[in-house]
Structure formats: C-alpha cells, structure tokens
Coordinates of C-alpha atoms in Angstrom, one line a residue:
Chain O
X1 CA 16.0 42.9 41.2
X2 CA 12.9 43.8 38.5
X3 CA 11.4 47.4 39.9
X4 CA 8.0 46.4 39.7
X5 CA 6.4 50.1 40.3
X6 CA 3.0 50.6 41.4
X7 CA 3.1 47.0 43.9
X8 CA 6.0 48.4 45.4
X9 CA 4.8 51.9 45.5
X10 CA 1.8 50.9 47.0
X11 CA 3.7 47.8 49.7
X12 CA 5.4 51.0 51.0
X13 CA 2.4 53.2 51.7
X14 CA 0.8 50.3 53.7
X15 CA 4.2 50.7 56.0
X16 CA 3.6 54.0 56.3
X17 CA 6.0 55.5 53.9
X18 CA 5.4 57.5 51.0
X19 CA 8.4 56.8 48.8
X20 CA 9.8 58.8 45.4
X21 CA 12.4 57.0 42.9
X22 CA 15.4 58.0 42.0
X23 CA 18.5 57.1 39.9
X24 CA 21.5 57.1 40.6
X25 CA 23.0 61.3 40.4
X26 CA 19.4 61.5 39.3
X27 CA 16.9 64.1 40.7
X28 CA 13.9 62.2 42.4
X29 CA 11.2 61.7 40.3
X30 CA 7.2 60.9 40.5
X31 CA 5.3 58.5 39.7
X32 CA 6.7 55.1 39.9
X33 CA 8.0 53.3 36.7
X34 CA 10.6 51.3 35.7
X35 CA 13.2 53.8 34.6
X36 CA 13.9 57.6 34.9
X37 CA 11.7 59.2 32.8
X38 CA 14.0 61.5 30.2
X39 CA 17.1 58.9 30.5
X40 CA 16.0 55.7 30.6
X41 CA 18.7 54.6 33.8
X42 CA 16.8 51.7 35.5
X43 CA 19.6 52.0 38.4
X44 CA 16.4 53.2 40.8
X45 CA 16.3 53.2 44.5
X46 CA 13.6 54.3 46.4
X47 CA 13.8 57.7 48.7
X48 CA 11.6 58.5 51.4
X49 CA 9.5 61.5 50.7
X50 CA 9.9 64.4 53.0
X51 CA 6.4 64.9 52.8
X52 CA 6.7 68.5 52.8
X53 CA 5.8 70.4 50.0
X54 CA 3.7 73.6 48.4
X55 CA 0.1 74.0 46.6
X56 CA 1.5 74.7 42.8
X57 CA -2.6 74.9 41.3
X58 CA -5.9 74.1 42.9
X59 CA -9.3 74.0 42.3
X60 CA -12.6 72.8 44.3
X61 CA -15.1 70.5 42.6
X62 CA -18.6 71.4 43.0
X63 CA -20.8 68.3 43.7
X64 CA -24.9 68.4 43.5
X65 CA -25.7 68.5 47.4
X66 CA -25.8 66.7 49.7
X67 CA -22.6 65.8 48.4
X68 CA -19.9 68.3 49.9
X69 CA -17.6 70.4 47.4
X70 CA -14.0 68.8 47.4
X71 CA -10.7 70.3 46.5
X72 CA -7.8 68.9 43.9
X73 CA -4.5 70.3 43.7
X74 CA -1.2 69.8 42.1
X75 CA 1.4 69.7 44.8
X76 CA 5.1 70.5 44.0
X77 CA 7.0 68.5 46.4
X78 CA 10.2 69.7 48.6
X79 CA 12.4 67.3 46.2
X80 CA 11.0 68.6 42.8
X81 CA 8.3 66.3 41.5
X82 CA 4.4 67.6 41.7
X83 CA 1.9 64.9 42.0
X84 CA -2.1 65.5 41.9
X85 CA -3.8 65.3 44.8
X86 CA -6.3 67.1 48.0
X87 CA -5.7 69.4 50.1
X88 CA -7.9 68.7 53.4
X89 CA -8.4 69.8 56.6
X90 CA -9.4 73.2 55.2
X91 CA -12.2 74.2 52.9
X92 CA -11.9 73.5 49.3
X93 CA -12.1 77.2 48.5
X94 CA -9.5 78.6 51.3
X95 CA -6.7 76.3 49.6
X96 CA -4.5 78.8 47.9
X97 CA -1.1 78.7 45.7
X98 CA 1.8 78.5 47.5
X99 CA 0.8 77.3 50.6
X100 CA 2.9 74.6 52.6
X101 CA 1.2 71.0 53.0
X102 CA 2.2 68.1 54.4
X103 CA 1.5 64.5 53.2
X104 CA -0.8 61.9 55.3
X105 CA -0.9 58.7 54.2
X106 CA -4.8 57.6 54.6
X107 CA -6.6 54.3 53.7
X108 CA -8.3 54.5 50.0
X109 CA -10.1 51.4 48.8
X110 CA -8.3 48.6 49.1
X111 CA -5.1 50.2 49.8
X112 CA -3.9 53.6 50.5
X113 CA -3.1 57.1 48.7
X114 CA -1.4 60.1 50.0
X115 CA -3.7 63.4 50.6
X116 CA -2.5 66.5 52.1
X117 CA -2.8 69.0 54.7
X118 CA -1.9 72.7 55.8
X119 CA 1.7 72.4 57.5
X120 CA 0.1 74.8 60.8
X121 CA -3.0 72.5 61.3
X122 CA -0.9 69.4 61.1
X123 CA 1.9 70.9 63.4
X124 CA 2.0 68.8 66.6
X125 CA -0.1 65.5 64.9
X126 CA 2.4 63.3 63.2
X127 CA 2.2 62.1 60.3
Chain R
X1 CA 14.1 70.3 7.7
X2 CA 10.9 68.5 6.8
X3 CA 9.1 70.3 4.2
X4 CA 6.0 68.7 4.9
X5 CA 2.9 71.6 4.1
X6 CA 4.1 74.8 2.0
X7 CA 1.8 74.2 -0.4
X8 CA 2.7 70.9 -1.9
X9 CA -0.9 69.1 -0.8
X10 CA -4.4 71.0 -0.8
X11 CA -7.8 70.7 0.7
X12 CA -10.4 70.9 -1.7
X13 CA -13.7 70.0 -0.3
X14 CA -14.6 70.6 4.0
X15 CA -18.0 69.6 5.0
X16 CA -20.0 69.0 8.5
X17 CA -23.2 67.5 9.2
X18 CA -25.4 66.9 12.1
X19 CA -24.2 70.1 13.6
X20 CA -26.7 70.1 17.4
X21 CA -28.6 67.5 17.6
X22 CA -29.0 64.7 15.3
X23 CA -31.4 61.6 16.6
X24 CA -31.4 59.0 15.2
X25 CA -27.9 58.5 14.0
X26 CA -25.0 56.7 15.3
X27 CA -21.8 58.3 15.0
X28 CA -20.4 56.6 11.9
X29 CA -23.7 57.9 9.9
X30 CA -23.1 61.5 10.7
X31 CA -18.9 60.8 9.9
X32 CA -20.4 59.1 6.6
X33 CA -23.1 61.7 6.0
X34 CA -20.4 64.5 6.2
X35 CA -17.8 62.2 4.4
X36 CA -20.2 62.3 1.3
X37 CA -20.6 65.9 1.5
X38 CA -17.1 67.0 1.4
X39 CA -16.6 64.4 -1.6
X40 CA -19.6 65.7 -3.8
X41 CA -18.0 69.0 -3.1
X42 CA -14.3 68.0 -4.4
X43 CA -15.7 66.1 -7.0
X44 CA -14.3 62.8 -6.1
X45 CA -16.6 59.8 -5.8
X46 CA -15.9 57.3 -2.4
X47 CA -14.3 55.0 -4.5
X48 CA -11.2 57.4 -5.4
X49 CA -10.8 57.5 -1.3
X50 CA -7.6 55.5 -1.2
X51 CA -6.4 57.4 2.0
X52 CA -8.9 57.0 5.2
X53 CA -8.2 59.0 8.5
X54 CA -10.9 58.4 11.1
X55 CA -10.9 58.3 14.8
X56 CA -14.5 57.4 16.1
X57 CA -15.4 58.5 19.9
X58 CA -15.9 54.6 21.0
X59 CA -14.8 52.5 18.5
X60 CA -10.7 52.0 18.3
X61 CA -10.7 50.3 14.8
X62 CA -12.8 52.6 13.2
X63 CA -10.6 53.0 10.6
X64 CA -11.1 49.4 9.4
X65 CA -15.0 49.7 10.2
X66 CA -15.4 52.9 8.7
X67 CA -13.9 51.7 5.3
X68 CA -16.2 48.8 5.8
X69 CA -19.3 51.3 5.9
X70 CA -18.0 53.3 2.8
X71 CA -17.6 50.5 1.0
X72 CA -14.2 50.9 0.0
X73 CA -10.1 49.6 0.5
X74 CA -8.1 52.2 1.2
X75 CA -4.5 51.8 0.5
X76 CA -3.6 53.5 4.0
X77 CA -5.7 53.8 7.2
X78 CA -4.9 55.9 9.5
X79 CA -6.4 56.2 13.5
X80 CA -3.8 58.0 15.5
X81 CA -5.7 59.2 18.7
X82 CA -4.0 61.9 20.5
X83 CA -7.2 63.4 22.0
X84 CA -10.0 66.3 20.5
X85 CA -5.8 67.0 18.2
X86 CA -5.8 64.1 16.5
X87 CA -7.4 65.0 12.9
X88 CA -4.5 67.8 12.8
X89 CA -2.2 65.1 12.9
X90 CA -3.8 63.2 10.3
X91 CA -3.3 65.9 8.0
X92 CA 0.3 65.9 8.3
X93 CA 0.5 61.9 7.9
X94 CA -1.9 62.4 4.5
X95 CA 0.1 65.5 3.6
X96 CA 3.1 62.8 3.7
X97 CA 1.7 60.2 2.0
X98 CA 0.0 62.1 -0.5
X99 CA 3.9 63.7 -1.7
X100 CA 5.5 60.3 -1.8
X101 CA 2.7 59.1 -3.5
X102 CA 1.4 56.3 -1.7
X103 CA -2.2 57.5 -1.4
X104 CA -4.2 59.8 -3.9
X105 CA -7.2 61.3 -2.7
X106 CA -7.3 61.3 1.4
X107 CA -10.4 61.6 3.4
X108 CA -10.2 62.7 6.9
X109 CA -13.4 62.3 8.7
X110 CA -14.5 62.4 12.3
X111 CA -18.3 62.2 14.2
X112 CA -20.6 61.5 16.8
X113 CA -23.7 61.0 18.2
X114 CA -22.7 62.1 22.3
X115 CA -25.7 64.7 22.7
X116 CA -28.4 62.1 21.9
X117 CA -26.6 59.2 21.8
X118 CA -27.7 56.5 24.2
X119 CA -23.6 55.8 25.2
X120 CA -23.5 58.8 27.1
X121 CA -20.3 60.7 27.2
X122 CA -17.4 58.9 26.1
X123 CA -13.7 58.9 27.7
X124 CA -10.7 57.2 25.9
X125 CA -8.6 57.6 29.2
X126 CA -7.7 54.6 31.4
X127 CA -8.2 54.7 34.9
X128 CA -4.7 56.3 36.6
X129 CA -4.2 55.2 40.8
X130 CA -2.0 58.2 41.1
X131 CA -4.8 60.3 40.0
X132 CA -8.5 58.1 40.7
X133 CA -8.8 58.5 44.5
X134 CA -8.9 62.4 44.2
X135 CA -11.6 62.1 41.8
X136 CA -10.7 65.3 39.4
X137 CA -14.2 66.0 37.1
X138 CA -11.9 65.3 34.0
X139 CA -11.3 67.2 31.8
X140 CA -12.4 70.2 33.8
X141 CA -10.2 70.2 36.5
X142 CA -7.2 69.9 34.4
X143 CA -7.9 73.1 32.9
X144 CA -9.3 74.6 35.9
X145 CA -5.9 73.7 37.5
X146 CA -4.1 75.5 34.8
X147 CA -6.0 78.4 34.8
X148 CA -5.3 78.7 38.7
X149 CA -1.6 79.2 37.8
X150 CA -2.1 81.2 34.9
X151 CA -4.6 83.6 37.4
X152 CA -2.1 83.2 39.7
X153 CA 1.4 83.9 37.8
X154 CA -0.5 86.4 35.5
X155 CA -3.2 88.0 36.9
X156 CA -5.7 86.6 34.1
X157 CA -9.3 87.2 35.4
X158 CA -12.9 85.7 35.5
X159 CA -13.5 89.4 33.2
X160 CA -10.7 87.5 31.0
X161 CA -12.8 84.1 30.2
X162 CA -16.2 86.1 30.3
X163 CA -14.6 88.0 26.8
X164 CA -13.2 84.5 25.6
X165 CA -17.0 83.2 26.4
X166 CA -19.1 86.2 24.7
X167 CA -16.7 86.4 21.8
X168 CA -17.1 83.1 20.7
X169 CA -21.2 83.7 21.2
X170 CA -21.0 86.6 18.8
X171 CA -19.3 84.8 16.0
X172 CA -22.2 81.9 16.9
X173 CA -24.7 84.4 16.4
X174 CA -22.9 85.1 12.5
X175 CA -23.1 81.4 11.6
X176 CA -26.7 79.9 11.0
X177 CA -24.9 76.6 11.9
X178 CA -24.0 77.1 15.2
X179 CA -25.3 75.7 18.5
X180 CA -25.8 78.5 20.5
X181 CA -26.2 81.5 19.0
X182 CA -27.8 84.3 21.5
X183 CA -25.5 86.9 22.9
X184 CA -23.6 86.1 26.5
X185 CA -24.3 88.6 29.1
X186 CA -22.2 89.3 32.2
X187 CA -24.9 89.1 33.9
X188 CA -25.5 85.6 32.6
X189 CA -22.0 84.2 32.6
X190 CA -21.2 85.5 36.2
X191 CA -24.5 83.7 37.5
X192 CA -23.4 80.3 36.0
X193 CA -23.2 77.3 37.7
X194 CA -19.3 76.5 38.9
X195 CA -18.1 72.9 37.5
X196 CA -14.6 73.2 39.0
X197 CA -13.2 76.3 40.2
X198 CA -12.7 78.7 38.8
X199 CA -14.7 77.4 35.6
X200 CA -18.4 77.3 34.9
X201 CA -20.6 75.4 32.7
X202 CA -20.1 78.4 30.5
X203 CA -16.4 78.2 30.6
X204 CA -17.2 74.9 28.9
X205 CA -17.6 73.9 25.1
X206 CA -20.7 72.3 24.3
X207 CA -22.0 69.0 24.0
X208 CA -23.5 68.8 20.8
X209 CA -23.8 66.2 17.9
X210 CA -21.7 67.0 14.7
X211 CA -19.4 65.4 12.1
X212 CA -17.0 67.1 9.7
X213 CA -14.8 66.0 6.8
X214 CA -12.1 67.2 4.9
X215 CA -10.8 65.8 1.6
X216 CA -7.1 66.3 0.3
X217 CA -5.1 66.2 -3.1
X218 CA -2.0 66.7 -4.1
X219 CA -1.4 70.5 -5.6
X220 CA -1.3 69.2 -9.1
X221 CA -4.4 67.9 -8.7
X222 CA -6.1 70.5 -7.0
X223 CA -6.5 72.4 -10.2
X224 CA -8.4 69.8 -11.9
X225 CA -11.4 69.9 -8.8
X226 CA -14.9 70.6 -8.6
X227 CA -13.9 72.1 -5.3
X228 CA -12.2 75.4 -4.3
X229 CA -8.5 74.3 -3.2
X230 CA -6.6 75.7 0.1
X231 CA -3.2 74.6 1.0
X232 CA -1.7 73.3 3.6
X233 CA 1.5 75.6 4.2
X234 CA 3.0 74.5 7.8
X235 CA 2.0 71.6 10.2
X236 CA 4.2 71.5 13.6
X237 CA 2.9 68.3 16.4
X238 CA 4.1 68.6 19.8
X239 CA 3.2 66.8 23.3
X240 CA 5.1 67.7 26.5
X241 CA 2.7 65.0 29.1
X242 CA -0.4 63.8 29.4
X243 CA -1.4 64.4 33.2
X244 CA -2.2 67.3 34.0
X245 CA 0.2 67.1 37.0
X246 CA 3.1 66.0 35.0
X247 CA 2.7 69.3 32.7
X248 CA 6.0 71.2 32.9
X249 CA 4.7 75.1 33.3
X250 CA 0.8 74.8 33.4
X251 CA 0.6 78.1 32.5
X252 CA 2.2 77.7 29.0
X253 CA 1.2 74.9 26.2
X254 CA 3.2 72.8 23.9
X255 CA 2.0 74.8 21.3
X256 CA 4.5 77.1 21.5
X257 CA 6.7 74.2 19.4
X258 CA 4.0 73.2 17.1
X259 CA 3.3 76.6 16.1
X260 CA 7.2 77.7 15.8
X261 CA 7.4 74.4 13.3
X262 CA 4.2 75.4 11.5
X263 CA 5.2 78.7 11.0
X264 CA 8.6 77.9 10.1
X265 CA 7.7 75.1 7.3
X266 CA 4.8 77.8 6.0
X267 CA 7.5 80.5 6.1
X268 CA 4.8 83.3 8.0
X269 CA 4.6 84.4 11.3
X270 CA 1.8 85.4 13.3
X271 CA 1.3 88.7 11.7
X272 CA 0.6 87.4 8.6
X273 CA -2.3 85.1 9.9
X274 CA -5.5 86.8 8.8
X275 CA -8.1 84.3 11.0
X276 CA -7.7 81.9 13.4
X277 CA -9.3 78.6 14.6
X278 CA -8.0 77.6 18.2
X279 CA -9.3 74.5 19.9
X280 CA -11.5 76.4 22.6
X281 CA -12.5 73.1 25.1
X282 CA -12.4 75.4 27.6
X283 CA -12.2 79.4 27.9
X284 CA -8.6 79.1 29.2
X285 CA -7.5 77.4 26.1
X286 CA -7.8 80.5 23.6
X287 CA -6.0 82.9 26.4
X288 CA -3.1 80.1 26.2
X289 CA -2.9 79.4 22.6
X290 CA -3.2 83.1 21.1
X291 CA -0.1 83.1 23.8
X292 CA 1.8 79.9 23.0
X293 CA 1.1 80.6 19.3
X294 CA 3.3 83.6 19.3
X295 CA 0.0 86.4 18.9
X296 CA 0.3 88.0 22.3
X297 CA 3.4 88.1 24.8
X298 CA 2.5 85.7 27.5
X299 CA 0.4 86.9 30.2
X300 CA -1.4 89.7 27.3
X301 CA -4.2 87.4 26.2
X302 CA -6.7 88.2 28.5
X303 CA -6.3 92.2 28.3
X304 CA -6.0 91.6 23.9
X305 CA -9.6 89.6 24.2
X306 CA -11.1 92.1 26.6
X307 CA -10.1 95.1 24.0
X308 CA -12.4 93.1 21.7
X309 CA -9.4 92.4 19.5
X310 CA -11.0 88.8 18.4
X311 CA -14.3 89.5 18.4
X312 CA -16.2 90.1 14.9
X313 CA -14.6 93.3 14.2
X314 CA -11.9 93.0 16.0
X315 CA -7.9 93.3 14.8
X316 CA -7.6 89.4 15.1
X317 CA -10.9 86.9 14.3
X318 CA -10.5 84.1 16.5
X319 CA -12.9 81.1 16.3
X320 CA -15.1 82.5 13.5
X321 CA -17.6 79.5 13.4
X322 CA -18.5 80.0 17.4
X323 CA -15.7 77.6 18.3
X324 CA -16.4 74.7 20.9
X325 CA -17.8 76.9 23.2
X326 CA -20.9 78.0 21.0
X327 CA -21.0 76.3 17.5
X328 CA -20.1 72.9 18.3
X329 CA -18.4 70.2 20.4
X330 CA -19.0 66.5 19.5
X331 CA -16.4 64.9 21.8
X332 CA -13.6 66.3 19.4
X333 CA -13.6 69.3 18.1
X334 CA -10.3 69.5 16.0
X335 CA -11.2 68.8 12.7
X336 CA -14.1 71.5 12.6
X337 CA -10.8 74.4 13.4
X338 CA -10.3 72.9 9.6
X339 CA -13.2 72.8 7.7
X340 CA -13.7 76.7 9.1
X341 CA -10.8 77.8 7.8
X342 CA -11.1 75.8 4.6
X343 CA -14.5 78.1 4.8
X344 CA -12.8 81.1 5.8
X345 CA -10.0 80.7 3.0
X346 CA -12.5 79.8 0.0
X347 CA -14.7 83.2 0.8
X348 CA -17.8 80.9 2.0
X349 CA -18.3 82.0 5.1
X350 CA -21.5 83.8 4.8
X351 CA -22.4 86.4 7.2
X352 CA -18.9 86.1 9.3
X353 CA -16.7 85.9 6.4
X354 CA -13.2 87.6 7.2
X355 CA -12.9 89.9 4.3
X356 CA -9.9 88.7 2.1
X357 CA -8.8 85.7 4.4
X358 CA -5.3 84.5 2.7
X359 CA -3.6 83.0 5.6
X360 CA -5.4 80.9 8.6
X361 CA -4.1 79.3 11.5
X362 CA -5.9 75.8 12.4
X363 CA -5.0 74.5 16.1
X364 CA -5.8 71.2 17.8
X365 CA -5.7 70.4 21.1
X366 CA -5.9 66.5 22.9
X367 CA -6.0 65.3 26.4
X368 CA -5.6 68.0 29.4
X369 CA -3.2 70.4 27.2
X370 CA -1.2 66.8 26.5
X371 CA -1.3 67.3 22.8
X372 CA -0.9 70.7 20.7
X373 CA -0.8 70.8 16.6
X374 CA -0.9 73.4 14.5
X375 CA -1.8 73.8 10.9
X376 CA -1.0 76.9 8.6
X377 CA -3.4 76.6 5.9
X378 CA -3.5 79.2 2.8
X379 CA -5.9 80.4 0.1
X380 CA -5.9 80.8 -3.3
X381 CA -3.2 83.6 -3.3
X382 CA -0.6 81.3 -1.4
X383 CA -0.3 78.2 -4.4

C-alpha cells in the first residue's frame, strides 16, 4: 500500500492519535513522507507518538494589541524527532528550554494540529 | 578535489544602485540600472554578457525576462534560488562555466523594489501544515528560535546582539551609501520594539530598495579590463534543512562545511582573511558565522564582538559596508557581501577602506539558516 503522507497523517489526528513514521530498524522520524529521510527505505509503518517530550528553543511573538502575544517552540520529542509547534497553557514568556510538554491534539481549520502543554498542568487531564 | 576558485576566474567590475529608496522603479530597472554600471566599469558592453545569473524577488523566470530587458541571448542562464545565498552560488556555477569555456563574460545581477514597491514584502516559501497553524513571523522566529539555543547552550546575551547591532551602524556611518547611518545607542536598542523574542526590530536588517551586480572573466582576461580584477580563490555550498525545526544543532550553521571547502580550494585559513562580509539578516547570524566560519571557537562570538574586535578599528572588520542591518537589505542581501569586498579588495572603499585588504571572506546565507556559501575572494597580490 502507497504511504500517502500528510492524508494519513492528518486521518490519524482526527482519531485522536498523533502518529510518527518509521522504517523498519529505523529511528522514528518527523514529518510524514514517503520514505525515510537519509535512506530512502519506504518499508514505513506508523508509531504512536508518546506525546511526551522537552522545549528544545522558544520564542513568543509579539502581536499589535488587542491581539495577545503567542509562543512557538521547537519540541524535541521522547523518540528523537523535533517538530515546531506552541507551548500553551502558560504564558508565552514563562516557556523555557528544557521543560517537559505533552501533546494535545486540538481542532485547527478544517482539521487538526498537535500544540503542547506543561507535563504538571496537564497531569490528571488526559490527553 | 574540485578546483573551482583559486584564482582561475576574476571579478572585474561590482556595482549597486538604488541603495534606500528608489520610487519609481520596478525591480528589474534597478537590477538593469546596476547591471550597466558594473559593465561600464569592466569595460564590457551588454552584448559581450553571454553568461546571465539573476534571481528576481517575484518573478521565477527572471532569467529569461531579464535577458529579454537587456536585450541580449545569453548562452547560459542561470536562476538557482536558495534564499538571500543564492548569488554566491551563482558565482561558483559562472566560475565553472567560465573555465570550461562555455560562457565568456558572466553577469550576475540581483534587485528590488520591496521598500516602495506596491507588491509589498515578498516570500518565495510555500505554505508548510506542519508549520502554518503556529503561525511563526517568518523569518524572525526562525532565528529567534536559534538564538534561544545558542543563549541557552552558550550564554550569548542581548549585550552580545546590541555590539553585532552598533557595529554594523558604525561602519554605516563610514559609507555615504548606506541606509542608516547614525550611531546605535544602548539606550536606543534596549528600548526597541520586540518582533519575536528575544529579537527586536533592531535585531533586524533593513528593508530598503537596492540592486547590485557583479561581472566576471576568466584570469587571462582580466588583464585586458577597464576594471580592477579580484579573484575568486575558494567557493564551498552547503545546506543541512530548510525548516527551522528540521535544523540539526540550531546553534551551529552549515557554514562550517562551506567555509572548510572555501578555505580549502583558496588554500587560507581564517587568519589570513583581512575583511569579512557575513550575511547579517539578523544580529544572531554574525555571532554564528564568525563561529561556523572557523574565526572564533564556538560559543566566543559574542565576547570577540563586545571587545570591539569587528568594529572599524577593530582586529577583524566585519560587514564594512553597514551590512543588512544598516547599509542595505532588498529582500536578498547576498550579492552586496560581493560587490563590498570586490570594493574592499580594489582599495575603493572610501572612508572605511581596510588598509591593505588582500584576502576577504564573502558569505551568503538563504532560508532560516537553510542555506550557507562562502566565497574567498583575493586582490591583486593573490593572481
């Protein structure tokens, strides 16, 4: 079967899961494609993410009021691969390197993305 | 090894035009305007162009329409877009084609209209869904995210950027060309407004107009010019990923590779650079590349800048011009790291000449640190 990336990327997030790739003896890897980036293998299967994973840079947008500041981070995940995203749940400017977040999978558009959160505010809420 | 450089192809005419703000003209007239001017200084009419290297802000054939506009059929065209970098890179594909003998007199021109231009600011990048719904300010926040890490994994400071900032205002205030040319205060840079943390508008490069062009002989030829030649000596390319999140170390540039194969193919190292020209989008970039370029141990920039060290005076001139951050920055800045060293390496620098400049280093950067290449360029001395 074809590995058609982003539709299947994006199939799983509306089921709630926020999948990496990987190929076989492979490390997992983000984001989606059709082969392993380095190698070429196109023997992929999808792995669940853990979720769990650490701020590896940050920085907070500044917006002209009444538009609120916002923060964007690169997060290195527990299985290796960083990914851009937000840090919420926290102000912009409190987000620090080397703190532990946690994916949430949150409705964006028409579809969905993946954002993040502290692991201590998130303890006890799910995912 | 590729000997590409070392002294086998030479510059011998670097102009720019429209430097600021130029109404009035789209950004093909001020490529053309400063196309003409590096031509009437190497002697060469636009009909002996048979080599074109253009990469307009907007327009993706430009090298077809650009050759249109000049009037001429150029054997080769060339529009390799790798970002604000790319312009380095056509030197080493004229450089090429110059030795075999394919091409003859190359002209590499770039420009744009972007301060007072109605298109407004232009971005070449498609729209990523792994990145859009956090909505970085790009480019800022790709460099603001690498100068987190390199804050956090090497203690560089705000202090750190404020030198990069006021150093590249004091060469501006040297060069009658450049945009802004009034000392920097602390006082001034710490009140700035924040863009994306931690950078300021005055951790930015400009927005100007400007165009710049550079044309280039073979080394026999050189000789026979109206214009002062300078050689190209070393050029190394190297890319390691184009989002910022897919960066390996976001602390430390590709550059490190295209320097080692610049310096290697120009047989110098960094000690025997006399004047630099980094790519300076963003204050961060000079504290990585005088780093990745082999000119401090990493993690030393930001003390080396503070001392003053490339500062007018200073041990090492970086960004003699004013750089992006105060002479000028039309979209892409890469070409003008060339015509200031062409400048530096012919003596006709005016007021910030670096006294005997032999040897200058000429660095491009494209994307969000995506693309680094670096060009050792020589003067008269080196042929």
């Amino acid at each position: 079967m074809d590995i058609q990336p982003d539709r299947e990327f994006f199939a799983f997030l509306a089921q709630g899961k926020f999948m990496l790739q990987c190929a076989r003896g492979g490390r997992p890897f983000f984001y989606p494609r059709v082969a392993e980036p380095g190698t070429g293998a196109r023997d992929l299967a999808w792995v669940e993410a853990s979720g769990l994973g650490a701020v590896y840079a940050t920085t907070v947008v500044r917006s002209r009021p009444p538009q609120a500041d916002y923060n964007v981070a690169v997060i290195e995940l527990d299985e290796g691969p960083r990914m851009l995203s937000r840090v919420e749940d926290v102000a912009p400017d409190q987000v620090v390197i080397g703190m532990r977040v946690i994916a949430q999978i949150v409705p964006f558009e028409d579809h969905h993305t993946v954002i993040f959160r502290p692991v201590e505010r998130a303890e006890g809420s799910g995912r | 090894m590729n000997n590409t450089g070392r002294a086998s192809t030479a510059l011998v005419g670097a102009a720019t035009f429209g430097i600021g703000e130029a109404p009035g003209f789209t950004s093909m007239d001020l490529a053309a305007r400063a196309a003409l001017a590096a031509l009437e200084e190497s002697g060469f009419r636009v009909a002996d162009v048979d080599g074109l290297f253009i990469g307009l802000p907007s327009d993706f054939l430009s090298g077809l329409s650009f050759a249109e506009y000049l009037g001429i059929q150029p054997k080769l065209t060339n529009n390799n877009r790798t970002g604000g970098s790319a312009f380095l890179t056509h030197l080493g594909v004229a450089a090429r084609a110059l030795e075999v003998g394919e091409i003859d007199v190359a002209l590499i021109a770039y420009g744009s209209n972007q301060r007072t231009g109605t298109g407004g600011l232009v971005s070449a990048a498609s729209p990523n869904p792994y990145e859009m719904p956090y909505k970085p300010r790009l480019p800022v926040s790709a460099y603001a995210l690498a100068t987190s890490r390199h804050m956090h994994e090497y203690g560089t400071t705000r202090d750190h950027l404020f030198a990069v900032a006021q150093s590249a205002r004091a060469w501006a205030g040297l060069n009658p060309e450049a945009f802004k040319r009034a000392p920097l205060s602390r006082e001034e840079y710490f009140a700035a407004r924040m863009v994306s943390d931690p950078l300021s508008v005055l951790d930015c490069c400009l927005v100007t107009d400007g165009a710049a062009a550079v044309v280039m002989v073979r080394r026999e030829r050189a000789a026979d010019c109206k214009g002062a030649p300078i050689y190209l000596l070393g050029l190394g390319e190297a890319t390691d990923h184009y989002q910022i999140a897919q960066m390996p170390d976001l602390t430390t540039s590709a550059a490190r590779f295209s320097g080692a194969r610049a310096y290697a193919q120009a047989r110098v190292s960094p000690a025997d650079v006399d004047v630099v020209e980094l790519y300076d989008a963003f204050t961060i970039n000079t504290v990585m590349f005088l780093e990745d370029l082999g000119f401090c141990k990493k993690g030393e920039a930001g003390d080396f800048i503070a001392s003053g060290a490339i500062a007018p005076g200073g041990s090492l001139p970086v960004n003699t011009n004013g750089g992006g951050l105060a002479c000028v920055h039309p979209g892409m800045y890469g070409l003008f790291t060339v015509v200031e060293s062409y400048r530096q390496l012919t003596g006709s620098a005016g007021e910030r000449q670096v006294a005997s400049a032999e040897i200058a280093v000429a660095h491009g950067n494209g994307g969000f640190l995506s693309s680094q290449v670096t060009a050792v360029l020589g003067g008269a001395s080196t042929a």
